[in-house]
CSV table of C-alpha atoms in Angstrom, one decimal:
chain,number,residue,atom,x,y,z
C,1,MET,CA,52.9,65.2,65.1
C,2,SER,CA,51.8,65.7,68.5
C,3,LYS,CA,53.5,64.3,71.7
C,4,ALA,CA,51.0,61.6,72.3
C,5,ALA,CA,51.4,60.3,68.8
C,6,LYS,CA,55.1,60.4,69.4
C,7,ARG,CA,54.9,58.5,72.3
C,8,ARG,CA,52.6,56.2,71.1
C,9,GLU,CA,54.9,55.5,68.1
C,10,ALA,CA,58.1,55.2,70.7
C,11,GLN,CA,56.0,52.4,72.9
C,12,GLN,CA,55.2,50.7,69.6
C,13,GLU,CA,59.0,50.3,68.5
C,14,ALA,CA,59.9,49.5,72.0
C,15,VAL,CA,57.8,46.7,72.0
C,16,GLY,CA,58.2,45.7,68.4
C,17,PRO,CA,56.5,44.4,65.5
C,18,THR,CA,52.9,42.8,65.9
C,19,LYS,CA,52.0,39.3,65.2
C,20,LYS,CA,50.2,40.6,62.0
C,21,GLN,CA,53.2,42.2,60.9
C,22,ILE,CA,55.2,39.2,61.3
C,23,ARG,CA,53.2,37.0,59.7
C,24,LEU,CA,53.0,39.4,56.7
C,25,SER,CA,56.8,39.7,56.5
C,26,ARG,CA,57.3,36.0,56.7
C,27,ARG,CA,54.9,35.6,53.9
C,28,GLU,CA,56.5,38.1,51.8
C,29,ALA,CA,59.8,36.3,52.4
C,30,GLN,CA,58.5,33.2,51.4
C,31,GLN,CA,57.2,34.6,48.4
C,32,ARG,CA,60.5,35.6,47.3
C,33,ARG,CA,62.1,32.8,48.0
C,34,LEU,CA,59.9,31.0,45.8
C,35,ILE,CA,59.8,33.1,43.2
C,36,LEU,CA,64.0,33.1,43.2
C,37,LEU,CA,63.7,29.2,43.3
C,38,PHE,CA,61.1,29.2,40.4
C,39,THR,CA,63.6,31.5,38.4
C,40,VAL,CA,66.7,29.4,39.1
C,41,VAL,CA,64.8,26.1,38.5
C,42,VAL,CA,63.1,27.7,35.0
C,43,THR,CA,66.7,29.1,34.4
C,44,VAL,CA,68.5,25.7,34.6
C,45,LEU,CA,66.1,23.9,32.6
C,46,VAL,CA,66.3,26.5,29.4
C,47,VAL,CA,70.2,26.2,29.8
C,48,GLY,CA,69.9,22.3,30.0
C,49,ILE,CA,67.8,22.4,26.9
C,50,LEU,CA,69.8,24.7,25.2
C,51,GLY,CA,72.8,23.0,26.2
C,52,PHE,CA,71.4,19.7,25.9
C,53,GLY,CA,70.4,20.7,22.1
C,54,LEU,CA,73.8,21.9,21.4
C,55,LEU,CA,75.5,18.9,22.8
C,56,ASN,CA,73.3,16.6,21.0
C,57,GLU,CA,73.7,18.4,17.3
C,58,GLN,CA,77.2,19.4,17.7
C,59,VAL,CA,78.7,16.0,19.9
C,60,ILE,CA,76.3,13.3,20.2
C,61,LYS,CA,74.2,13.2,16.6
C,62,PRO,CA,77.7,13.3,14.9
C,63,ARG,CA,79.4,10.5,16.1
C,64,GLN,CA,76.1,8.4,16.0
C,65,PRO,CA,76.3,5.9,12.9
C,66,VAL,CA,74.3,5.8,10.2
C,67,ALA,CA,75.1,2.6,8.8
C,68,ILE,CA,77.6,-0.2,10.5
C,69,ALA,CA,79.6,-2.0,7.6
C,70,ASP,CA,81.7,-5.1,8.6
C,71,GLY,CA,81.3,-3.6,12.2
C,72,GLU,CA,83.0,-0.5,11.5
C,73,GLU,CA,80.3,2.3,12.4
C,74,ILE,CA,80.1,4.9,9.6
C,75,SER,CA,79.3,8.1,11.9
C,76,THR,CA,76.7,10.9,10.6
C,77,ALA,CA,79.5,13.7,10.6
C,78,ALA,CA,81.6,11.7,8.0
C,79,PHE,CA,78.7,11.0,5.8
C,80,GLN,CA,77.4,14.3,6.0
C,81,ALA,CA,81.0,15.6,5.0
C,82,ARG,CA,81.0,13.4,2.1
C,83,VAL,CA,76.9,14.2,0.6
C,84,ARG,CA,78.1,17.7,0.5
C,85,PHE,CA,81.5,17.0,-1.0
C,86,ALA,CA,78.8,14.9,-3.6
C,87,ARG,CA,76.9,18.0,-3.7
C,88,LEU,CA,79.8,20.7,-4.0
C,89,ASN,CA,81.2,19.0,-7.2
C,90,LEU,CA,77.5,18.1,-9.3
C,91,ILE,CA,77.3,21.9,-8.6
C,92,ALA,CA,81.1,22.3,-10.2
C,93,GLN,CA,80.0,20.2,-13.0
C,94,LEU,CA,76.9,22.3,-13.6
C,95,ARG,CA,79.2,25.1,-14.0
C,96,ASN,CA,81.4,23.6,-16.1
C,97,ILE,CA,78.5,22.6,-18.5
C,98,TYR,CA,76.9,26.1,-18.3
C,99,GLN,CA,80.1,27.4,-19.1
C,100,GLN,CA,80.7,25.2,-22.1
C,101,ALA,CA,77.3,25.1,-23.6
C,102,GLN,CA,77.9,28.2,-25.8
C,103,ASP,CA,77.7,26.1,-29.3
C,104,PRO,CA,73.9,26.7,-30.3
C,105,GLN,CA,74.3,23.2,-32.1
C,106,LEU,CA,75.0,21.7,-29.0
C,107,GLN,CA,72.7,23.2,-26.8
C,108,ALA,CA,70.1,20.5,-26.7
C,109,ILE,CA,72.8,17.9,-25.4
C,110,PHE,CA,74.0,20.5,-23.0
C,111,GLN,CA,70.7,21.4,-21.4
C,112,SER,CA,69.9,17.8,-21.2
C,113,TYR,CA,73.3,17.2,-19.0
C,114,MET,CA,72.5,20.4,-17.2
C,115,GLN,CA,68.8,19.1,-16.2
C,116,SER,CA,70.3,15.8,-15.5
C,117,LEU,CA,72.2,17.7,-13.1
C,118,LEU,CA,69.8,19.9,-11.3
C,119,ASN,CA,67.4,16.8,-11.1
C,120,GLN,CA,69.8,15.0,-8.7
C,121,LEU,CA,70.6,17.9,-7.0
C,122,ASN,CA,66.9,18.5,-6.2
C,123,ASP,CA,67.0,14.8,-4.7
C,124,PRO,CA,68.7,15.0,-1.8
C,125,THR,CA,67.8,11.5,-0.3
C,126,GLN,CA,69.2,10.1,-3.7
C,127,ILE,CA,72.2,11.7,-3.4
C,128,GLY,CA,72.7,10.4,0.6
C,129,ARG,CA,71.6,6.9,-0.5
C,130,ASP,CA,74.3,6.9,-3.3
C,131,VAL,CA,76.9,8.7,-0.9
C,132,LEU,CA,76.2,6.0,1.8
C,133,ASN,CA,76.3,3.1,-0.3
C,134,GLN,CA,79.7,4.2,-1.8
C,135,MET,CA,80.9,4.5,2.0
C,136,ILE,CA,80.0,1.1,2.8
C,137,ASP,CA,81.4,-0.5,-0.1
C,138,GLU,CA,84.8,1.5,0.8
C,139,VAL,CA,84.5,-0.2,4.3
C,140,LEU,CA,84.0,-3.4,3.1
C,141,ILE,CA,86.7,-3.5,0.5
C,142,ARG,CA,89.4,-2.0,3.0
C,143,HIS,CA,88.7,-4.8,5.5
C,144,GLU,CA,88.9,-7.4,3.0
C,145,ALA,CA,92.2,-5.9,1.7
C,146,ASN,CA,93.0,-5.7,5.0
C,147,ARG,CA,92.5,-9.8,5.7
C,148,ARG,CA,94.3,-10.8,2.3
C,149,GLY,CA,97.3,-8.6,3.6
C,150,ILE,CA,97.1,-5.6,1.1
C,151,THR,CA,97.9,-2.3,3.1
C,152,VAL,CA,98.0,1.3,1.4
C,153,SER,CA,100.8,3.6,3.1
C,154,ALA,CA,100.6,7.4,3.6
C,155,GLU,CA,103.4,8.0,0.9
C,156,GLU,CA,101.2,6.2,-1.5
C,157,VAL,CA,98.4,8.1,-1.1
C,158,GLN,CA,100.6,11.2,-1.3
C,159,GLU,CA,101.9,10.3,-4.7
C,160,ARG,CA,98.6,9.5,-6.0
C,161,LEU,CA,97.4,12.4,-4.7
C,162,GLU,CA,100.3,14.5,-6.3
C,163,GLN,CA,99.6,12.6,-9.5
C,164,GLN,CA,95.8,13.5,-9.7
C,165,PHE,CA,96.9,17.5,-9.5
C,166,GLY,CA,99.6,17.1,-12.4
C,167,PHE,CA,102.8,16.5,-10.3
C,168,TYR,CA,104.7,13.5,-11.1
C,169,ARG,CA,107.9,13.6,-8.7
C,170,HIS,CA,109.5,10.4,-10.5
C,171,GLY,CA,108.9,11.8,-13.8
C,172,THR,CA,105.8,12.0,-15.8
C,173,PRO,CA,104.5,8.5,-17.1
C,174,THR,CA,104.5,7.2,-20.2
C,175,PRO,CA,100.6,7.2,-21.1
C,176,THR,CA,99.0,3.8,-21.6
C,177,ALA,CA,95.7,2.5,-22.2
C,178,THR,CA,94.0,1.5,-18.6
C,179,ALA,CA,90.2,0.6,-17.5
C,180,THR,CA,90.5,3.7,-15.0
C,181,ALA,CA,90.0,7.2,-15.9
C,182,THR,CA,92.5,9.8,-14.8
C,183,ILE,CA,91.5,12.4,-12.5
C,184,THR,CA,91.9,16.0,-13.9
C,185,PRO,CA,91.6,18.8,-11.7
C,186,THR,CA,92.5,22.3,-12.6
C,187,ALA,CA,93.1,25.4,-10.7
C,188,THR,CA,89.5,25.8,-9.9
C,189,ALA,CA,88.3,22.8,-10.4
C,190,THR,CA,87.6,19.9,-7.5
C,191,PRO,CA,89.8,16.9,-7.9
C,192,LEU,CA,87.9,13.8,-7.5
C,193,VAL,CA,89.0,10.0,-7.1
C,194,THR,CA,88.4,8.0,-10.0
C,195,ASN,CA,86.3,5.1,-10.0
C,196,THR,CA,86.9,1.6,-12.1
C,197,PRO,CA,84.7,1.8,-14.5
C,198,THR,CA,82.3,-0.9,-15.4
C,199,HIS,CA,82.3,-1.4,-19.5
C,200,THR,CA,79.6,-2.5,-21.7
C,201,PRO,CA,80.0,-5.3,-23.3
C,202,THR,CA,79.6,-5.2,-27.2
C,203,PRO,CA,76.0,-6.0,-28.2
C,204,LEU,CA,75.7,-8.9,-30.6
C,205,PRO,CA,75.0,-7.9,-34.2
C,206,SER,CA,71.1,-7.2,-35.0
C,207,PRO,CA,69.8,-9.1,-37.4
C,208,THR,CA,69.8,-8.1,-41.2
C,209,GLY,CA,66.5,-9.3,-42.5
C,210,THR,CA,63.0,-8.3,-41.0
C,211,LEU,CA,60.0,-10.3,-40.7
C,212,THR,CA,56.7,-9.7,-42.9
C,213,PRO,CA,54.4,-8.6,-42.1
C,214,THR,CA,55.5,-6.5,-39.3
C,215,ALA,CA,56.6,-8.2,-36.4
C,216,THR,CA,60.5,-7.8,-35.6
C,217,LEU,CA,61.3,-11.3,-34.4
C,218,ALA,CA,64.8,-10.6,-33.5
C,219,PRO,CA,65.6,-10.2,-29.8
C,220,THR,CA,67.2,-7.2,-28.5
C,221,ALA,CA,70.9,-8.0,-27.2
C,222,VAL,CA,70.3,-7.8,-23.6
C,223,ILE,CA,73.8,-8.3,-22.0
C,224,THR,CA,73.2,-6.9,-18.6
C,225,GLN,CA,75.8,-4.4,-16.5
C,226,THR,CA,75.8,-2.6,-13.5
C,227,ALA,CA,75.0,1.0,-13.3
C,228,THR,CA,77.5,3.5,-14.7
C,229,PRO,CA,79.1,5.8,-12.2
C,230,PHE,CA,77.0,8.8,-10.9
C,231,PRO,CA,77.1,11.2,-13.0
C,232,THR,CA,79.3,10.1,-16.5
C,233,PHE,CA,80.2,12.9,-19.0
C,234,THR,CA,82.9,13.3,-21.5
C,235,PRO,CA,86.3,13.4,-19.9
C,236,PHE,CA,87.6,16.6,-20.1
C,237,PRO,CA,91.5,17.2,-21.1
C,238,THR,CA,94.3,15.8,-18.8
C,239,PRO,CA,96.1,18.7,-16.6
C,240,THR,CA,99.1,20.3,-17.4
C,241,VAL,CA,102.4,18.6,-15.4
C,242,VAL,CA,103.0,21.0,-12.3
C,243,THR,CA,105.8,21.2,-10.0
C,244,GLU,CA,105.6,20.7,-6.3
C,245,GLU,CA,105.2,24.2,-5.8
C,246,GLY,CA,102.3,24.1,-8.2
C,247,PHE,CA,100.8,21.1,-6.8
C,248,LYS,CA,101.2,22.6,-3.3
C,249,GLU,CA,99.3,26.0,-4.6
C,250,LEU,CA,96.4,23.8,-6.3
C,251,LEU,CA,96.0,21.8,-3.2
C,252,ALA,CA,95.6,25.0,-1.3
C,253,GLN,CA,93.1,25.9,-3.4
C,254,GLN,CA,90.9,23.2,-3.3
C,255,LEU,CA,91.4,23.0,0.6
C,256,GLU,CA,89.9,26.8,0.9
C,257,LEU,CA,87.0,25.5,-1.3
C,258,TRP,CA,86.1,22.8,0.6
C,259,ARG,CA,86.6,24.6,3.9
C,260,SER,CA,82.9,25.8,3.1
C,261,ILE,CA,81.5,22.4,3.6
C,262,ASN,CA,84.0,21.0,6.6
C,263,PHE,CA,85.5,18.7,4.2
C,264,THR,CA,88.9,18.5,4.6
C,265,GLU,CA,92.3,17.5,3.8
C,266,ALA,CA,92.1,14.2,5.7
C,267,ASP,CA,88.7,13.6,4.8
C,268,TYR,CA,89.9,13.8,0.8
C,269,ARG,CA,93.1,11.4,1.8
C,270,LYS,CA,91.0,9.1,2.6
C,271,LEU,CA,88.9,8.7,-0.5
C,272,VAL,CA,92.5,8.4,-2.0
C,273,GLU,CA,93.2,5.5,0.3
C,274,ALA,CA,89.9,3.9,-0.5
C,275,GLU,CA,90.6,4.0,-4.7
C,276,LEU,CA,93.7,2.7,-4.1
C,277,TYR,CA,92.5,-0.2,-1.8
C,278,ASP,CA,89.7,-0.7,-4.5
C,279,GLU,CA,92.1,-0.9,-7.3
C,280,ARG,CA,94.9,-3.4,-5.6
C,281,LEU,CA,91.6,-5.7,-4.3
C,282,ARG,CA,90.1,-6.1,-7.8
C,283,GLU,CA,93.7,-7.0,-9.2
C,284,VAL,CA,93.6,-9.9,-6.7
C,285,PHE,CA,90.2,-10.9,-7.7
C,286,ASN,CA,91.1,-10.6,-11.3
C,287,ARG,CA,93.4,-13.5,-11.2
C,288,ASP,CA,90.7,-15.7,-10.4
C,289,VAL,CA,88.6,-14.9,-13.5
C,290,PRO,CA,89.7,-17.2,-16.7
C,291,THR,CA,90.9,-15.5,-19.6
C,292,ARG,CA,89.6,-17.9,-21.9
C,293,GLU,CA,86.1,-19.2,-23.0
C,294,ASP,CA,84.3,-21.2,-25.4
C,295,HIS,CA,83.4,-19.2,-28.7
C,296,ILE,CA,81.4,-19.8,-31.6
C,297,MET,CA,80.9,-18.4,-35.0
C,298,GLY,CA,78.0,-18.8,-37.6
C,299,ALA,CA,74.7,-17.5,-38.4
C,300,TRP,CA,71.4,-17.9,-36.9
C,301,MET,CA,67.6,-17.7,-38.3
C,302,ALA,CA,64.9,-17.0,-36.4
C,303,PHE,CA,61.1,-18.0,-37.2
C,304,GLU,CA,57.6,-16.7,-35.7
C,305,THR,CA,56.2,-20.7,-36.2
C,306,GLU,CA,57.3,-23.8,-35.4
C,307,GLU,CA,56.0,-25.1,-38.7
C,308,GLY,CA,58.2,-22.3,-40.6
C,309,ALA,CA,61.0,-23.4,-38.5
C,310,LYS,CA,60.5,-27.2,-39.6
C,311,ALA,CA,59.9,-26.1,-43.5
C,312,VAL,CA,63.4,-25.0,-43.6
C,313,LEU,CA,65.1,-27.6,-41.5
C,314,ASP,CA,63.7,-30.2,-43.9
C,315,ARG,CA,65.3,-28.3,-46.5
C,316,LEU,CA,68.5,-28.5,-44.5
C,317,SER,CA,68.2,-32.0,-43.9
C,318,GLN,CA,67.7,-32.5,-47.7
C,319,GLY,CA,71.2,-30.6,-48.2
C,320,GLU,CA,70.3,-27.4,-49.2
C,321,PRO,CA,73.0,-24.8,-48.0
C,322,PHE,CA,72.1,-22.6,-45.0
C,323,ASP,CA,73.6,-19.3,-46.7
C,324,LYS,CA,71.2,-20.1,-49.4
C,325,LEU,CA,68.0,-20.4,-47.1
C,326,ALA,CA,69.3,-17.2,-44.8
C,327,GLY,CA,69.5,-15.4,-48.2
C,328,GLU,CA,66.0,-16.3,-49.1
C,329,VAL,CA,64.8,-15.0,-45.3
C,330,ARG,CA,66.8,-11.8,-46.4
C,331,ALA,CA,64.9,-11.4,-49.5
C,332,ARG,CA,61.5,-12.3,-47.9
C,333,THR,CA,61.1,-15.4,-50.0
C,334,ILE,CA,60.6,-17.2,-46.7
C,335,VAL,CA,58.3,-14.5,-44.9
C,336,SER,CA,58.0,-14.3,-41.2
C,337,ALA,CA,61.5,-15.0,-40.3
C,338,THR,CA,64.7,-12.9,-40.0
C,339,THR,CA,68.6,-14.1,-40.0
C,340,GLY,CA,72.0,-12.5,-38.6
C,341,GLU,CA,75.3,-13.4,-38.5
C,342,LEU,CA,77.3,-14.1,-35.0
C,343,PRO,CA,80.8,-13.3,-35.2
C,344,TRP,CA,83.4,-15.3,-32.6
C,345,THR,CA,81.0,-15.0,-29.3
C,346,PRO,CA,81.5,-16.4,-26.0
C,347,VAL,CA,78.9,-19.2,-25.9
C,348,VAL,CA,77.8,-17.8,-22.2
C,349,ASP,CA,76.5,-14.6,-23.5
C,350,LEU,CA,74.3,-15.9,-25.9
C,351,ALA,CA,71.7,-16.9,-23.0
C,352,PRO,CA,71.2,-13.2,-22.2
C,353,ARG,CA,69.8,-12.5,-26.2
C,354,PHE,CA,68.6,-15.9,-27.1
C,355,GLY,CA,67.3,-18.0,-24.2
C,356,ASP,CA,69.2,-20.6,-21.8
C,357,GLU,CA,68.1,-23.3,-24.7
C,358,VAL,CA,69.8,-21.7,-27.0
C,359,GLN,CA,73.0,-21.4,-25.5
C,360,GLN,CA,73.0,-25.2,-24.6
C,361,ALA,CA,72.1,-26.2,-27.9
C,362,VAL,CA,74.6,-24.5,-29.3
C,363,SER,CA,77.4,-25.2,-26.9
C,364,SER,CA,77.1,-29.1,-28.0
C,365,THR,CA,76.9,-28.3,-31.5
C,366,ALA,CA,80.4,-28.6,-33.5
C,367,ALA,CA,81.4,-26.6,-36.2
C,368,GLY,CA,80.3,-27.5,-39.6
C,369,GLN,CA,76.9,-28.1,-38.1
C,370,HIS,CA,73.5,-26.8,-37.7
C,371,THR,CA,71.3,-27.6,-34.6
C,372,ASN,CA,67.9,-28.7,-34.5
C,373,ILE,CA,64.6,-26.3,-34.0
C,374,ILE,CA,65.3,-24.5,-30.6
C,375,ALA,CA,62.7,-22.8,-28.7
C,376,GLY,CA,64.4,-19.3,-27.6
C,377,SER,CA,63.4,-16.2,-26.2
C,378,GLY,CA,60.6,-13.9,-27.6
C,379,ASN,CA,58.6,-16.9,-28.9
C,380,LEU,CA,60.9,-17.7,-31.3
C,381,TRP,CA,62.2,-20.6,-33.0
C,382,TYR,CA,65.7,-20.9,-33.8
C,383,ILE,CA,68.2,-22.7,-35.9
C,384,PHE,CA,71.5,-22.2,-35.8
C,385,ASN,CA,74.8,-23.0,-38.2
C,386,ILE,CA,77.9,-23.1,-36.5
C,387,THR,CA,81.0,-22.5,-38.7
C,388,GLY,CA,83.5,-22.2,-36.0
C,389,HIS,CA,83.6,-23.7,-32.0
C,390,GLU,CA,86.9,-23.3,-30.1
C,391,GLU,CA,88.1,-22.2,-27.1
C,392,ARG,CA,89.9,-18.6,-27.3
C,393,ASP,CA,91.2,-15.7,-25.4
C,394,LEU,CA,88.3,-13.2,-24.4
C,395,ASP,CA,88.7,-9.8,-25.9
C,396,PRO,CA,89.8,-6.8,-23.6
C,397,GLN,CA,86.6,-5.5,-23.0
C,398,THR,CA,84.7,-8.8,-22.3
C,399,LEU,CA,87.4,-9.8,-20.2
C,400,ARG,CA,87.2,-6.5,-17.8
C,401,GLN,CA,83.4,-7.3,-17.9
C,402,ARG,CA,83.8,-10.9,-16.5
C,403,GLN,CA,86.0,-9.4,-13.9
C,404,ASN,CA,83.9,-6.3,-13.0
C,405,ASP,CA,80.7,-9.1,-12.7
C,406,HIS,CA,83.1,-11.1,-10.4
C,407,PHE,CA,83.8,-8.5,-8.0
C,408,GLN,CA,80.6,-7.4,-8.2
C,409,ARG,CA,78.6,-10.7,-7.0
C,410,TRP,CA,81.6,-10.7,-4.1
C,411,LEU,CA,80.7,-7.3,-3.0
C,412,ASP,CA,76.7,-8.2,-3.1
C,413,ASP,CA,77.4,-10.9,-1.0
C,414,GLN,CA,79.3,-9.0,1.5
C,415,ARG,CA,76.4,-6.2,1.3
C,416,SER,CA,73.7,-8.8,1.8
C,417,THR,CA,75.0,-10.3,5.3
C,418,LYS,CA,77.5,-7.4,6.8
C,419,VAL,CA,75.6,-4.2,6.5
C,420,GLN,CA,73.2,-2.6,9.0
C,421,PHE,CA,71.5,0.7,8.1
C,422,MET,CA,70.0,2.8,10.9
C,423,ASP,CA,66.3,4.2,10.4
C,424,TYR,CA,67.2,7.4,10.9
C,425,TRP,CA,69.7,8.0,8.2
C,426,GLU,CA,67.2,10.2,5.7
C,427,SER,CA,67.3,12.5,8.2
C,428,ARG,CA,70.7,13.1,8.4
C,429,VAL,CA,71.4,13.7,4.6
C,430,PRO,CA,72.1,17.5,4.4
C,431,GLN,CA,70.8,20.1,1.6
C,432,ASP,CA,73.5,22.2,1.1
C,433,PRO,CA,75.6,23.3,-0.6
C,434,ALA,CA,72.2,24.9,-2.6
C,435,VAL,CA,72.3,25.4,-6.3
C,436,PRO,CA,73.5,28.9,-6.8
C,437,PRO,CA,70.7,31.4,-8.3
C,438,ASP,CA,72.1,31.9,-11.7
C,439,LEU,CA,72.4,28.0,-12.6
C,440,VAL,CA,68.7,27.0,-11.3
C,441,ASN,CA,67.5,28.2,-14.4
C,442,ALA,CA,70.3,28.5,-16.6
C,443,ASN,CA,70.1,29.0,-20.6
C,444,PRO,CA,73.4,27.6,-21.4
C,445,VAL,CA,73.4,29.7,-25.0
C,446,GLY,CA,74.7,33.4,-25.0
C,447,ALA,CA,74.9,33.2,-21.2
C,448,ALA,CA,77.3,35.5,-19.4
C,449,SER,CA,80.1,34.3,-17.5
C,450,PRO,CA,79.7,33.3,-13.7
C,451,PRO,CA,81.5,35.9,-11.2
C,452,PRO,CA,84.9,35.5,-10.6
C,453,GLY,CA,86.0,32.7,-7.7
C,454,VAL,CA,83.5,30.4,-8.8
C,455,PRO,CA,84.4,26.9,-9.6
C,456,TYR,CA,83.9,26.1,-13.2
C,457,ALA,CA,84.7,22.8,-13.7
C,458,ALA,CA,84.8,19.4,-11.9
C,459,PRO,CA,87.0,16.6,-13.4
C,460,PRO,CA,84.9,13.8,-15.2
C,461,ALA,CA,84.7,11.3,-12.2
C,462,ASP,CA,82.6,9.8,-9.9
C,463,ALA,CA,80.9,12.9,-8.0
C,464,LEU,CA,80.8,10.4,-4.8
C,465,GLY,CA,84.5,10.6,-4.9
C,466,GLY,CA,85.4,7.1,-5.8
C,467,ARG,CA,83.3,3.7,-7.4
C,468,ARG,CA,79.4,4.0,-7.1
C,469,SER,CA,78.1,1.0,-6.0
C,470,THR,CA,74.7,-0.4,-7.3
C,471,PHE,CA,73.6,-1.6,-3.9
C,472,SER,CA,70.6,0.1,-3.2
C,473,LEU,CA,69.3,1.0,0.4
C,474,PRO,CA,65.8,-0.1,1.6
């Protein structure tokens, strides 16, 4: 560099940067600040969005209710845990059927059961609906029980839990007939809280005659009942009685299995508690149900036309025995008619089969008398011959049905006034755990055993972990 150039540079340094250089420097600094600010803002926004998403999924959503029953919220977290528990038990039942379906003669039956279970597992919304209805029932029952002074202690829950695993600290009870099924867990089974079953009344007898030419006059017995528990299978053997150490080992195995679906021991104890509340509240309601009702016994004839009924009624009025005329119906001497016997039957059970008019007429007919012609269900004309009419004790099966109906009517009333559903409940239904691949298209006959450690069986109880409601969500 020449001496002149060095002098100019020294002079410039002494004078300082030019205005242009200052402007450029300031602009560059401002740009750097804006870039830094923008980077910070974007980073904060991204972190905030991710953080809110995590907070929403992990904290806010789990606490949001999917339904409110009698003022108590049913949280998303509790609901999802129960749905996963139900799915796990359905899969366990599917595995159990898969393992037992080795007899070629039973192939069709087992395949039908397996397909039914697969259909349920492939409909997560329906499982969610059933579970939510069940949880609502549990809240309503517990609240009503508490209002009536009924409580369940932690010690009672513990004792029932032990019994479900086959441990009886006060000695093995003597088996007795009871309406409540027993939970039967095994070392690899998932124990479930049983439900109080709804019993099907014995259908009224079918007619012994047939119509001419082709019509079938006798109406089908249609005594309705609430839905059966979900799902229903033939009970498996009861568990082997175990020691306290054996109980603890079995419970630990179950807790390890449930850990995969975030279902805790506390969650299961709530199910046991709900079962006890259900039993005790039902006992109170059962006391309100009469054990005796008006019964009738006899026989009936049904006719396609009123003219045919009038012809038979005229012969009855002339003194011909009812049994003789019923025999002619059976022999088809009297055509377009049918006849049937009626064992001791509660009068109120006649309406679902024959119609309200028949029930009203029969209820006012004394033993040893026959009715006039009655227009009944199915566009048929009836004549009843009453051979017995008295108040009698209800048979155990019918009494249980009356008690269940009484309790169900109360529960339906509670649901209609004390339940609110959140619009988003369906979006909160989990679809896991998934059906294992080896069970999706399983062929039960000649199938290989599943890998070790996979739970084989589930007890013959409601997969929802308690009574199943017949209530339907909107």
